[in-house]
């Protein structure tokens, strides 16, 4: 059975969420879901994720997995909301424990919450781990660099790469968050580029550079030939130099603090308040 992929674009955060399924009436997974969120009012909404649920219901799909490619810093995950509404197990890369350690301290979340299984995640994937849903099988590639927990889900010739590579005209992901590392990102993208040339790459964001129409699917061959930051023959040193220079110029993402404190808990919202740490300018 061939994997069927359906993309959903969350305009406010330029994020792509994906539903992958085997057949109508069969089994599905959701990758990188999004809650609507207004930073100015603190209000959270489910309109976008309700669209995912509507698709699942329309196609009579059982949701087996709710997967994250990493703890995102630019949107709030809807994983816990989806699980409450339609079930499914929430999965993320094992590297999440490092991200939880760093940001748990920053947000004064007791570490016990992470180790006691109350962090909302049902499964932490090892590198190369195999998982299945319905008649489909996928495997996990640890692809750290943007964050230490970043993974790529490879399913039937499709690679869901999170924030490692973007569309060829937008390049690659920043590596300046805690646990980020340009050398690791190079190695991870090299790993993705080692997949068969025809592998379809599905990106987690598209910022529509130059005002072009939305695009979110490329291939390994296209990326190797045309990615503006990292092509087949780009050297590791050149990439690291470029990436580090570039990252110095980037702004802190608008939703960094609300996102990370929710996403290290699988999209569970704080009881009353979002926290923003006080820093010197
Ligand atoms: Fe990200």
PDB file of C-alpha atoms and ligand atoms in Angstrom:
ATOM      1  CA  UNK A   1       0.000   0.000   0.000  1.00  0.00           C
ATOM      2  CA  UNK A   2       1.457   3.398  -0.970  1.00  0.00           C
ATOM      3  CA  UNK A   3       1.617   6.128   1.668  1.00  0.00           C
ATOM      4  CA  UNK A   4      -0.780   8.984   1.003  1.00  0.00           C
ATOM      5  CA  UNK A   5       0.347  12.394   2.214  1.00  0.00           C
ATOM      6  CA  UNK A   6      -1.863  15.399   2.820  1.00  0.00           C
ATOM      7  CA  UNK A   7      -0.360  18.779   3.768  1.00  0.00           C
ATOM      8  CA  UNK A   8      -2.002  21.536   5.827  1.00  0.00           C
ATOM      9  CA  UNK A   9      -0.501  25.036   5.927  1.00  0.00           C
ATOM     10  CA  UNK A  10      -0.709  27.132   9.089  1.00  0.00           C
ATOM     11  CA  UNK A  11      -0.379  30.622   7.695  1.00  0.00           C
ATOM     12  CA  UNK A  12       0.402  32.527  10.937  1.00  0.00           C
ATOM     13  CA  UNK A  13       3.525  30.455  11.649  1.00  0.00           C
ATOM     14  CA  UNK A  14       4.332  29.325   8.075  1.00  0.00           C
ATOM     15  CA  UNK A  15       4.215  25.733   9.335  1.00  0.00           C
ATOM     16  CA  UNK A  16       3.259  22.608   7.394  1.00  0.00           C
ATOM     17  CA  UNK A  17       1.442  19.837   9.247  1.00  0.00           C
ATOM     18  CA  UNK A  18       1.081  16.484   7.538  1.00  0.00           C
ATOM     19  CA  UNK A  19      -1.325  13.587   7.696  1.00  0.00           C
ATOM     20  CA  UNK A  20       0.084  10.348   6.279  1.00  0.00           C
ATOM     21  CA  UNK A  21      -2.209   7.367   5.861  1.00  0.00           C
ATOM     22  CA  UNK A  22      -2.430   3.991   4.146  1.00  0.00           C
ATOM     23  CA  UNK A  23      -5.976   4.079   2.746  1.00  0.00           C
ATOM     24  CA  UNK A  24      -9.387   5.626   3.439  1.00  0.00           C
ATOM     25  CA  UNK A  25     -10.830   3.800   6.417  1.00  0.00           C
ATOM     26  CA  UNK A  26      -7.288   2.819   7.435  1.00  0.00           C
ATOM     27  CA  UNK A  27      -4.612   4.169   9.741  1.00  0.00           C
ATOM     28  CA  UNK A  28      -2.913   7.552   9.926  1.00  0.00           C
ATOM     29  CA  UNK A  29      -0.254   9.630  11.616  1.00  0.00           C
ATOM     30  CA  UNK A  30      -0.047  13.385  12.105  1.00  0.00           C
ATOM     31  CA  UNK A  31       3.327  15.085  11.883  1.00  0.00           C
ATOM     32  CA  UNK A  32       3.949  18.528  13.458  1.00  0.00           C
ATOM     33  CA  UNK A  33       0.498  19.796  14.385  1.00  0.00           C
ATOM     34  CA  UNK A  34      -0.114  23.432  15.396  1.00  0.00           C
ATOM     35  CA  UNK A  35      -2.317  25.277  17.895  1.00  0.00           C
ATOM     36  CA  UNK A  36      -3.496  28.753  16.963  1.00  0.00           C
ATOM     37  CA  UNK A  37      -2.016  31.308  19.342  1.00  0.00           C
ATOM     38  CA  UNK A  38      -2.115  35.043  19.853  1.00  0.00           C
ATOM     39  CA  UNK A  39       0.949  36.347  21.650  1.00  0.00           C
ATOM     40  CA  UNK A  40      -0.654  39.678  22.474  1.00  0.00           C
ATOM     41  CA  UNK A  41      -3.751  38.215  24.142  1.00  0.00           C
ATOM     42  CA  UNK A  42      -2.337  34.838  25.225  1.00  0.00           C
ATOM     43  CA  UNK A  43      -5.348  33.140  23.656  1.00  0.00           C
ATOM     44  CA  UNK A  44      -5.050  29.655  22.224  1.00  0.00           C
ATOM     45  CA  UNK A  45      -7.303  28.159  19.552  1.00  0.00           C
ATOM     46  CA  UNK A  46      -7.915  24.844  17.838  1.00  0.00           C
ATOM     47  CA  UNK A  47      -9.364  25.896  14.485  1.00  0.00           C
ATOM     48  CA  UNK A  48      -6.340  24.661  12.544  1.00  0.00           C
ATOM     49  CA  UNK A  49      -6.030  21.356  14.401  1.00  0.00           C
ATOM     50  CA  UNK A  50      -9.797  20.851  14.125  1.00  0.00           C
ATOM     51  CA  UNK A  51      -9.176  20.909  10.365  1.00  0.00           C
ATOM     52  CA  UNK A  52      -6.816  17.948  10.818  1.00  0.00           C
ATOM     53  CA  UNK A  53      -9.466  16.128  12.837  1.00  0.00           C
ATOM     54  CA  UNK A  54     -12.095  16.854  10.171  1.00  0.00           C
ATOM     55  CA  UNK A  55      -9.818  15.293   7.535  1.00  0.00           C
ATOM     56  CA  UNK A  56      -9.289  12.194   9.687  1.00  0.00           C
ATOM     57  CA  UNK A  57     -13.022  11.834  10.206  1.00  0.00           C
ATOM     58  CA  UNK A  58     -13.892  12.474   6.579  1.00  0.00           C
ATOM     59  CA  UNK A  59     -11.544   9.652   5.533  1.00  0.00           C
ATOM     60  CA  UNK A  60     -12.499   7.451   8.500  1.00  0.00           C
ATOM     61  CA  UNK A  61      -8.907   7.216   9.639  1.00  0.00           C
ATOM     62  CA  UNK A  62      -7.692   5.863  12.957  1.00  0.00           C
ATOM     63  CA  UNK A  63      -4.927   8.078  14.305  1.00  0.00           C
ATOM     64  CA  UNK A  64      -2.107   5.833  15.535  1.00  0.00           C
ATOM     65  CA  UNK A  65       0.703   8.341  16.041  1.00  0.00           C
ATOM     66  CA  UNK A  66       1.016  12.072  16.686  1.00  0.00           C
ATOM     67  CA  UNK A  67       4.639  12.797  15.843  1.00  0.00           C
ATOM     68  CA  UNK A  68       6.907  15.785  16.368  1.00  0.00           C
ATOM     69  CA  UNK A  69      10.069  16.300  14.350  1.00  0.00           C
ATOM     70  CA  UNK A  70      11.464  18.342  17.283  1.00  0.00           C
ATOM     71  CA  UNK A  71      10.489  20.734  20.075  1.00  0.00           C
ATOM     72  CA  UNK A  72       9.540  23.685  17.887  1.00  0.00           C
ATOM     73  CA  UNK A  73      10.423  27.248  18.841  1.00  0.00           C
ATOM     74  CA  UNK A  74       7.971  29.021  16.561  1.00  0.00           C
ATOM     75  CA  UNK A  75       4.575  27.453  17.190  1.00  0.00           C
ATOM     76  CA  UNK A  76       2.670  25.583  19.868  1.00  0.00           C
ATOM     77  CA  UNK A  77       2.134  21.889  19.191  1.00  0.00           C
ATOM     78  CA  UNK A  78      -1.435  20.580  19.116  1.00  0.00           C
ATOM     79  CA  UNK A  79      -0.270  17.036  19.971  1.00  0.00           C
ATOM     80  CA  UNK A  80      -1.939  16.835  23.387  1.00  0.00           C
ATOM     81  CA  UNK A  81      -5.133  18.402  22.072  1.00  0.00           C
ATOM     82  CA  UNK A  82      -5.284  15.890  19.200  1.00  0.00           C
ATOM     83  CA  UNK A  83      -4.662  12.994  21.542  1.00  0.00           C
ATOM     84  CA  UNK A  84      -7.512  14.102  23.806  1.00  0.00           C
ATOM     85  CA  UNK A  85      -9.862  14.473  20.856  1.00  0.00           C
ATOM     86  CA  UNK A  86      -9.054  11.448  18.715  1.00  0.00           C
ATOM     87  CA  UNK A  87      -6.430   9.314  20.466  1.00  0.00           C
ATOM     88  CA  UNK A  88      -3.035   8.213  19.181  1.00  0.00           C
ATOM     89  CA  UNK A  89       0.389   7.994  20.790  1.00  0.00           C
ATOM     90  CA  UNK A  90       2.618  11.077  20.929  1.00  0.00           C
ATOM     91  CA  UNK A  91       6.152  10.399  19.719  1.00  0.00           C
ATOM     92  CA  UNK A  92       9.330  12.479  19.464  1.00  0.00           C
ATOM     93  CA  UNK A  93      13.076  11.837  19.180  1.00  0.00           C
ATOM     94  CA  UNK A  94      14.951  10.685  22.259  1.00  0.00           C
ATOM     95  CA  UNK A  95      16.997  13.895  22.197  1.00  0.00           C
ATOM     96  CA  UNK A  96      13.963  15.640  23.703  1.00  0.00           C
ATOM     97  CA  UNK A  97      15.353  14.746  27.132  1.00  0.00           C
ATOM     98  CA  UNK A  98      18.275  17.153  26.552  1.00  0.00           C
ATOM     99  CA  UNK A  99      15.930  19.924  25.424  1.00  0.00           C
ATOM    100  CA  UNK A 100      13.720  19.283  28.468  1.00  0.00           C
ATOM    101  CA  UNK A 101      16.743  19.544  30.738  1.00  0.00           C
ATOM    102  CA  UNK A 102      17.895  22.902  29.368  1.00  0.00           C
ATOM    103  CA  UNK A 103      14.496  24.550  29.001  1.00  0.00           C
ATOM    104  CA  UNK A 104      12.949  22.853  32.029  1.00  0.00           C
ATOM    105  CA  UNK A 105      15.503  24.690  34.162  1.00  0.00           C
ATOM    106  CA  UNK A 106      14.877  27.968  32.370  1.00  0.00           C
ATOM    107  CA  UNK A 107      11.121  27.722  32.941  1.00  0.00           C
ATOM    108  CA  UNK A 108      11.421  26.239  36.452  1.00  0.00           C
ATOM    109  CA  UNK A 109       9.541  23.072  35.479  1.00  0.00           C
ATOM    110  CA  UNK A 110      10.457  20.337  37.989  1.00  0.00           C
ATOM    111  CA  UNK A 111      12.670  17.739  36.259  1.00  0.00           C
ATOM    112  CA  UNK A 112      10.568  15.053  37.954  1.00  0.00           C
ATOM    113  CA  UNK A 113       7.722  15.927  35.630  1.00  0.00           C
ATOM    114  CA  UNK A 114       9.844  14.811  32.676  1.00  0.00           C
ATOM    115  CA  UNK A 115      11.168  11.623  34.239  1.00  0.00           C
ATOM    116  CA  UNK A 116       7.853  10.516  35.738  1.00  0.00           C
ATOM    117  CA  UNK A 117       6.118  10.163  32.388  1.00  0.00           C
ATOM    118  CA  UNK A 118       3.981  13.254  32.998  1.00  0.00           C
ATOM    119  CA  UNK A 119       5.599  15.164  30.173  1.00  0.00           C
ATOM    120  CA  UNK A 120       2.906  14.095  27.719  1.00  0.00           C
ATOM    121  CA  UNK A 121       5.133  12.004  25.452  1.00  0.00           C
ATOM    122  CA  UNK A 122       4.180   8.368  25.023  1.00  0.00           C
ATOM    123  CA  UNK A 123       7.260   7.280  23.116  1.00  0.00           C
ATOM    124  CA  UNK A 124      10.810   8.567  22.568  1.00  0.00           C
ATOM    125  CA  UNK A 125      12.295   7.263  19.326  1.00  0.00           C
ATOM    126  CA  UNK A 126      15.808   5.891  19.084  1.00  0.00           C
ATOM    127  CA  UNK A 127      17.878   6.494  15.968  1.00  0.00           C
ATOM    128  CA  UNK A 128      16.902   3.975  13.233  1.00  0.00           C
ATOM    129  CA  UNK A 129      13.854   2.818  15.175  1.00  0.00           C
ATOM    130  CA  UNK A 130      11.071   1.318  13.073  1.00  0.00           C
ATOM    131  CA  UNK A 131       7.391   2.097  13.656  1.00  0.00           C
ATOM    132  CA  UNK A 132       4.228   1.126  11.856  1.00  0.00           C
ATOM    133  CA  UNK A 133       0.651   2.224  11.302  1.00  0.00           C
ATOM    134  CA  UNK A 134      -1.873   0.194   9.352  1.00  0.00           C
ATOM    135  CA  UNK A 135      -0.048  -1.415   6.446  1.00  0.00           C
ATOM    136  CA  UNK A 136       2.761   1.192   6.432  1.00  0.00           C
ATOM    137  CA  UNK A 137       6.160   1.077   8.064  1.00  0.00           C
ATOM    138  CA  UNK A 138       8.431   4.005   8.759  1.00  0.00           C
ATOM    139  CA  UNK A 139      11.795   4.547  10.359  1.00  0.00           C
ATOM    140  CA  UNK A 140      13.397   7.329  12.306  1.00  0.00           C
ATOM    141  CA  UNK A 141      16.662   9.054  11.488  1.00  0.00           C
ATOM    142  CA  UNK A 142      18.184  11.163  14.235  1.00  0.00           C
ATOM    143  CA  UNK A 143      19.002  14.432  12.435  1.00  0.00           C
ATOM    144  CA  UNK A 144      20.218  16.848  15.143  1.00  0.00           C
ATOM    145  CA  UNK A 145      21.773  20.233  14.433  1.00  0.00           C
ATOM    146  CA  UNK A 146      18.851  22.664  14.411  1.00  0.00           C
ATOM    147  CA  UNK A 147      18.021  21.203  17.830  1.00  0.00           C
ATOM    148  CA  UNK A 148      19.411  18.197  19.661  1.00  0.00           C
ATOM    149  CA  UNK A 149      16.112  16.311  19.428  1.00  0.00           C
ATOM    150  CA  UNK A 150      15.485  16.760  15.682  1.00  0.00           C
ATOM    151  CA  UNK A 151      14.485  13.633  13.784  1.00  0.00           C
ATOM    152  CA  UNK A 152      13.416  12.782  10.238  1.00  0.00           C
ATOM    153  CA  UNK A 153      10.579  10.311   9.708  1.00  0.00           C
ATOM    154  CA  UNK A 154      11.089   8.210   6.565  1.00  0.00           C
ATOM    155  CA  UNK A 155       7.945   6.482   5.301  1.00  0.00           C
ATOM    156  CA  UNK A 156       7.654   4.706   1.983  1.00  0.00           C
ATOM    157  CA  UNK A 157       9.916   7.048  -0.015  1.00  0.00           C
ATOM    158  CA  UNK A 158       8.824  10.177   1.869  1.00  0.00           C
ATOM    159  CA  UNK A 159      11.109  12.014   4.306  1.00  0.00           C
ATOM    160  CA  UNK A 160       9.535  14.395   6.815  1.00  0.00           C
ATOM    161  CA  UNK A 161      12.615  16.401   7.649  1.00  0.00           C
ATOM    162  CA  UNK A 162      11.315  18.971  10.149  1.00  0.00           C
ATOM    163  CA  UNK A 163      13.650  21.964  10.258  1.00  0.00           C
ATOM    164  CA  UNK A 164      16.798  20.541   8.715  1.00  0.00           C
ATOM    165  CA  UNK A 165      16.489  21.473   5.060  1.00  0.00           C
ATOM    166  CA  UNK A 166      13.822  23.741   3.631  1.00  0.00           C
ATOM    167  CA  UNK A 167      12.808  24.232   0.004  1.00  0.00           C
ATOM    168  CA  UNK A 168      15.990  24.655  -2.105  1.00  0.00           C
ATOM    169  CA  UNK A 169      15.491  28.447  -2.410  1.00  0.00           C
ATOM    170  CA  UNK A 170      15.306  28.891   1.371  1.00  0.00           C
ATOM    171  CA  UNK A 171      18.214  26.662   2.389  1.00  0.00           C
ATOM    172  CA  UNK A 172      18.674  25.214   5.840  1.00  0.00           C
ATOM    173  CA  UNK A 173      17.627  25.731   9.466  1.00  0.00           C
ATOM    174  CA  UNK A 174      19.292  27.921  12.061  1.00  0.00           C
ATOM    175  CA  UNK A 175      21.577  26.241  14.579  1.00  0.00           C
ATOM    176  CA  UNK A 176      21.841  28.850  17.328  1.00  0.00           C
ATOM    177  CA  UNK A 177      19.307  27.515  19.830  1.00  0.00           C
ATOM    178  CA  UNK A 178      20.661  25.693  22.904  1.00  0.00           C
ATOM    179  CA  UNK A 179      21.833  22.288  21.675  1.00  0.00           C
ATOM    180  CA  UNK A 180      22.020  23.520  18.074  1.00  0.00           C
ATOM    181  CA  UNK A 181      25.201  22.832  16.110  1.00  0.00           C
ATOM    182  CA  UNK A 182      26.059  23.627  12.489  1.00  0.00           C
ATOM    183  CA  UNK A 183      28.513  20.717  12.174  1.00  0.00           C
ATOM    184  CA  UNK A 184      25.822  18.308  13.375  1.00  0.00           C
ATOM    185  CA  UNK A 185      23.315  19.830  10.969  1.00  0.00           C
ATOM    186  CA  UNK A 186      25.750  19.260   8.105  1.00  0.00           C
ATOM    187  CA  UNK A 187      26.117  15.599   9.081  1.00  0.00           C
ATOM    188  CA  UNK A 188      22.344  15.218   9.447  1.00  0.00           C
ATOM    189  CA  UNK A 189      21.611  16.742   6.044  1.00  0.00           C
ATOM    190  CA  UNK A 190      24.326  14.529   4.544  1.00  0.00           C
ATOM    191  CA  UNK A 191      22.389  11.612   6.005  1.00  0.00           C
ATOM    192  CA  UNK A 192      19.179  12.831   4.361  1.00  0.00           C
ATOM    193  CA  UNK A 193      21.041  13.360   1.070  1.00  0.00           C
ATOM    194  CA  UNK A 194      22.174   9.724   1.252  1.00  0.00           C
ATOM    195  CA  UNK A 195      18.548   8.583   0.867  1.00  0.00           C
ATOM    196  CA  UNK A 196      17.577   7.561  -2.688  1.00  0.00           C
ATOM    197  CA  UNK A 197      17.506  10.549  -5.091  1.00  0.00           C
ATOM    198  CA  UNK A 198      13.784  10.219  -5.744  1.00  0.00           C
ATOM    199  CA  UNK A 199      12.879  10.405  -2.024  1.00  0.00           C
ATOM    200  CA  UNK A 200      10.274  13.082  -1.546  1.00  0.00           C
ATOM    201  CA  UNK A 201      11.293  15.644   1.093  1.00  0.00           C
ATOM    202  CA  UNK A 202       8.427  17.340   2.956  1.00  0.00           C
ATOM    203  CA  UNK A 203       9.509  20.489   4.797  1.00  0.00           C
ATOM    204  CA  UNK A 204       8.110  21.819   8.092  1.00  0.00           C
ATOM    205  CA  UNK A 205       8.071  25.498   7.075  1.00  0.00           C
ATOM    206  CA  UNK A 206       7.813  27.523   3.921  1.00  0.00           C
ATOM    207  CA  UNK A 207       8.376  31.272   4.175  1.00  0.00           C
ATOM    208  CA  UNK A 208       7.598  31.901   0.511  1.00  0.00           C
ATOM    209  CA  UNK A 209      10.833  33.783  -0.277  1.00  0.00           C
ATOM    210  CA  UNK A 210      10.430  36.612  -2.771  1.00  0.00           C
ATOM    211  CA  UNK A 211       6.657  36.297  -2.453  1.00  0.00           C
ATOM    212  CA  UNK A 212       6.541  33.068  -4.490  1.00  0.00           C
ATOM    213  CA  UNK A 213       3.621  30.657  -4.135  1.00  0.00           C
ATOM    214  CA  UNK A 214       3.654  28.140  -1.293  1.00  0.00           C
ATOM    215  CA  UNK A 215       5.875  25.084  -1.851  1.00  0.00           C
ATOM    216  CA  UNK A 216       6.605  22.337   0.612  1.00  0.00           C
ATOM    217  CA  UNK A 217       7.780  19.265  -1.269  1.00  0.00           C
ATOM    218  CA  UNK A 218      11.109  18.727  -2.970  1.00  0.00           C
ATOM    219  CA  UNK A 219      13.312  15.664  -3.539  1.00  0.00           C
ATOM    220  CA  UNK A 220      16.724  14.544  -2.401  1.00  0.00           C
ATOM    221  CA  UNK A 221      18.052  15.020  -5.958  1.00  0.00           C
ATOM    222  CA  UNK A 222      16.693  18.584  -6.202  1.00  0.00           C
ATOM    223  CA  UNK A 223      18.060  19.528  -2.801  1.00  0.00           C
ATOM    224  CA  UNK A 224      21.515  18.131  -3.547  1.00  0.00           C
ATOM    225  CA  UNK A 225      21.597  20.077  -6.809  1.00  0.00           C
ATOM    226  CA  UNK A 226      19.975  23.365  -5.812  1.00  0.00           C
ATOM    227  CA  UNK A 227      19.780  23.988  -2.057  1.00  0.00           C
ATOM    228  CA  UNK A 228      21.169  27.485  -1.644  1.00  0.00           C
ATOM    229  CA  UNK A 229      23.024  26.630   1.586  1.00  0.00           C
ATOM    230  CA  UNK A 230      24.131  23.039   1.181  1.00  0.00           C
ATOM    231  CA  UNK A 231      24.575  21.198  -2.084  1.00  0.00           C
ATOM    232  CA  UNK A 232      26.154  17.854  -2.759  1.00  0.00           C
ATOM    233  CA  UNK A 233      29.666  19.317  -2.987  1.00  0.00           C
ATOM    234  CA  UNK A 234      29.486  21.995  -0.274  1.00  0.00           C
ATOM    235  CA  UNK A 235      32.257  21.353   2.246  1.00  0.00           C
ATOM    236  CA  UNK A 236      31.525  20.985   5.929  1.00  0.00           C
ATOM    237  CA  UNK A 237      33.805  23.900   6.822  1.00  0.00           C
ATOM    238  CA  UNK A 238      32.181  26.235   4.301  1.00  0.00           C
ATOM    239  CA  UNK A 239      28.739  25.286   5.571  1.00  0.00           C
ATOM    240  CA  UNK A 240      29.629  25.763   9.241  1.00  0.00           C
ATOM    241  CA  UNK A 241      31.190  29.150   8.482  1.00  0.00           C
ATOM    242  CA  UNK A 242      28.170  30.286   6.481  1.00  0.00           C
ATOM    243  CA  UNK A 243      25.615  28.980   8.996  1.00  0.00           C
ATOM    244  CA  UNK A 244      27.302  30.552  12.031  1.00  0.00           C
ATOM    245  CA  UNK A 245      27.659  33.940  10.317  1.00  0.00           C
ATOM    246  CA  UNK A 246      24.047  33.847   9.253  1.00  0.00           C
ATOM    247  CA  UNK A 247      22.732  32.784  12.673  1.00  0.00           C
ATOM    248  CA  UNK A 248      24.362  35.830  14.301  1.00  0.00           C
ATOM    249  CA  UNK A 249      22.061  38.041  12.255  1.00  0.00           C
ATOM    250  CA  UNK A 250      18.791  36.266  13.042  1.00  0.00           C
ATOM    251  CA  UNK A 251      16.168  37.593  15.464  1.00  0.00           C
ATOM    252  CA  UNK A 252      14.812  35.544  18.352  1.00  0.00           C
ATOM    253  CA  UNK A 253      11.611  33.856  17.062  1.00  0.00           C
ATOM    254  CA  UNK A 254       8.498  35.737  18.150  1.00  0.00           C
ATOM    255  CA  UNK A 255       6.903  32.721  19.843  1.00  0.00           C
ATOM    256  CA  UNK A 256      10.122  31.171  21.256  1.00  0.00           C
ATOM    257  CA  UNK A 257       9.244  31.188  24.958  1.00  0.00           C
ATOM    258  CA  UNK A 258       5.567  30.240  24.811  1.00  0.00           C
ATOM    259  CA  UNK A 259       6.375  27.557  22.210  1.00  0.00           C
ATOM    260  CA  UNK A 260       9.226  25.837  23.960  1.00  0.00           C
ATOM    261  CA  UNK A 261       7.585  25.688  27.391  1.00  0.00           C
ATOM    262  CA  UNK A 262       4.532  24.023  25.846  1.00  0.00           C
ATOM    263  CA  UNK A 263       6.376  21.811  23.363  1.00  0.00           C
ATOM    264  CA  UNK A 264       8.753  20.170  25.850  1.00  0.00           C
ATOM    265  CA  UNK A 265       5.495  18.949  27.461  1.00  0.00           C
ATOM    266  CA  UNK A 266       4.053  17.585  24.189  1.00  0.00           C
ATOM    267  CA  UNK A 267       1.775  20.571  23.699  1.00  0.00           C
ATOM    268  CA  UNK A 268       0.259  20.634  27.215  1.00  0.00           C
ATOM    269  CA  UNK A 269      -0.661  24.197  28.117  1.00  0.00           C
ATOM    270  CA  UNK A 270       0.409  25.832  31.376  1.00  0.00           C
ATOM    271  CA  UNK A 271      -2.347  26.106  33.956  1.00  0.00           C
ATOM    272  CA  UNK A 272      -2.558  29.884  34.093  1.00  0.00           C
ATOM    273  CA  UNK A 273       0.402  31.792  32.656  1.00  0.00           C
ATOM    274  CA  UNK A 274       3.093  31.607  30.010  1.00  0.00           C
ATOM    275  CA  UNK A 275       6.524  32.442  31.383  1.00  0.00           C
ATOM    276  CA  UNK A 276       9.042  34.776  29.781  1.00  0.00           C
ATOM    277  CA  UNK A 277      12.461  34.852  31.448  1.00  0.00           C
ATOM    278  CA  UNK A 278      13.861  38.272  32.331  1.00  0.00           C
ATOM    279  CA  UNK A 279      17.194  39.000  30.635  1.00  0.00           C
ATOM    280  CA  UNK A 280      19.573  41.910  30.347  1.00  0.00           C
ATOM    281  CA  UNK A 281      19.657  43.597  26.945  1.00  0.00           C
TER     282      UNK A 281
HETATM  283 FE1  LIG B   1      12.208  24.443  14.495  1.00  0.00          FE
END
